[in-house]
Protein backbone atom coordinates (compact mmCIF):
# COMPACT_ATOMS: atom_id res chain seq x y z
CA MET A 1 91.48 9.91 -62.08
CA PRO A 2 91.79 7.77 -58.91
CA THR A 3 89.05 7.91 -56.31
CA ALA A 4 90.02 9.67 -53.09
CA PRO A 5 90.22 7.28 -50.13
CA THR A 6 87.79 7.64 -47.27
CA PHE A 7 89.04 7.88 -43.70
CA PRO A 8 87.80 7.88 -40.15
CA GLY A 9 87.77 11.32 -38.52
CA VAL A 10 90.57 13.28 -36.96
CA TYR A 11 90.60 12.71 -33.23
CA VAL A 12 91.39 15.74 -31.11
CA GLU A 13 92.65 14.72 -27.69
CA ASP A 14 92.33 18.13 -26.02
CA GLU A 15 89.20 19.64 -27.50
CA GLY A 16 88.76 23.38 -27.59
CA THR A 17 88.71 26.15 -30.13
CA TRP A 18 92.23 25.40 -31.41
CA GLU A 19 90.98 22.45 -33.50
CA ASN A 20 89.01 24.95 -35.59
CA ALA A 21 92.40 26.08 -36.89
CA LEU A 22 93.37 22.64 -38.26
CA ARG A 23 93.53 22.10 -42.02
CA VAL A 24 93.82 18.57 -43.36
CA GLN A 25 94.78 18.09 -47.01
CA VAL A 26 94.83 14.80 -48.90
CA LEU A 27 97.05 14.98 -51.97
CA VAL A 28 97.72 12.61 -54.84
CA ALA A 29 100.94 10.63 -54.35
CA THR A 30 103.22 9.38 -57.13
CA ASP A 31 101.85 5.85 -56.54
CA PRO A 32 98.10 5.88 -57.42
CA ALA A 33 97.40 3.38 -54.61
CA ARG A 34 98.87 5.82 -52.05
CA PHE A 35 98.30 9.41 -50.95
CA ASP A 36 100.08 12.23 -49.16
CA LEU A 37 98.59 13.89 -46.08
CA VAL A 38 99.35 17.41 -44.83
CA ILE A 39 98.03 18.57 -41.44
CA SER A 40 98.45 22.27 -40.72
CA LEU A 41 97.74 24.38 -37.65
CA LEU A 42 96.74 27.86 -38.79
CA GLY A 43 96.98 31.11 -36.86
CA GLY A 44 96.57 34.81 -37.40
CA ASP A 45 93.77 36.63 -39.15
CA ALA A 46 90.99 34.46 -40.65
CA GLY A 47 91.28 36.43 -43.90
CA ASN A 48 95.05 35.94 -44.02
CA PRO A 49 95.96 32.82 -42.03
CA THR A 50 99.56 31.73 -41.47
CA VAL A 51 100.80 28.19 -40.94
CA LEU A 52 102.07 27.88 -37.37
CA ARG A 53 102.95 24.20 -37.57
CA GLN A 54 102.72 21.54 -40.24
CA GLU A 55 103.12 17.79 -40.49
CA THR A 56 103.49 16.02 -43.84
CA TYR A 57 103.15 12.29 -44.44
CA ARG A 58 104.00 10.83 -47.86
CA GLY A 59 102.99 7.57 -49.49
CA LEU A 60 100.29 6.61 -47.01
CA THR A 61 97.67 3.91 -47.47
CA ALA A 62 94.18 3.59 -45.96
CA ASP A 63 93.75 0.02 -47.23
CA SER A 64 92.44 -1.92 -44.22
CA THR A 65 94.11 -5.09 -45.54
CA LYS A 66 97.50 -3.40 -45.06
CA THR A 67 97.40 -2.48 -41.37
CA ASP A 68 100.88 -3.99 -40.93
CA ASP A 69 102.32 -1.48 -43.43
CA PRO A 70 104.33 1.21 -41.56
CA LEU A 71 102.74 3.74 -43.93
CA TYR A 72 99.19 2.70 -42.99
CA LEU A 73 97.35 5.94 -42.11
CA THR A 74 96.80 5.47 -38.38
CA THR A 75 100.15 3.75 -37.81
CA ALA A 76 102.22 6.43 -39.54
CA VAL A 77 100.43 9.48 -38.15
CA ASN A 78 100.10 8.22 -34.58
CA ALA A 79 103.76 7.15 -34.49
CA ALA A 80 105.13 10.47 -35.71
CA SER A 81 102.62 13.17 -34.80
CA VAL A 82 103.01 15.21 -31.65
CA TRP A 83 99.60 16.84 -31.87
CA SER A 84 97.33 15.18 -34.44
CA PRO A 85 96.52 11.55 -33.54
CA TRP A 86 94.26 9.83 -36.05
CA ALA A 87 91.35 7.81 -34.66
CA PRO A 88 91.05 4.22 -35.90
C-alpha cells in the first residue's frame, strides 16, 4: 500500500466559523505516484451534514521536484479553486 503524501496546511483567506465546515479528503489515484483531492463545504445539521459545494482534483502530485507540473498540488488548486487556496 502506498504511503499517503504529506502536505502543508489549508490556508483560509477569510477566517471565521465557516472553515469548520470544510472537509478535505485525499484519495488514492489510479497512478500510485499521484492522488485525488476532494474539498467539500458542508452545511446543515452536524448529525446529518449536506455538501453545499465541492471541488475535486484528480491526479495531483505533492512531489516538490515537480513544481512545474500543472497538477502539482498548490498550482492546480490555486489555479482552479474559487474558495480553497492551498498554502505553499
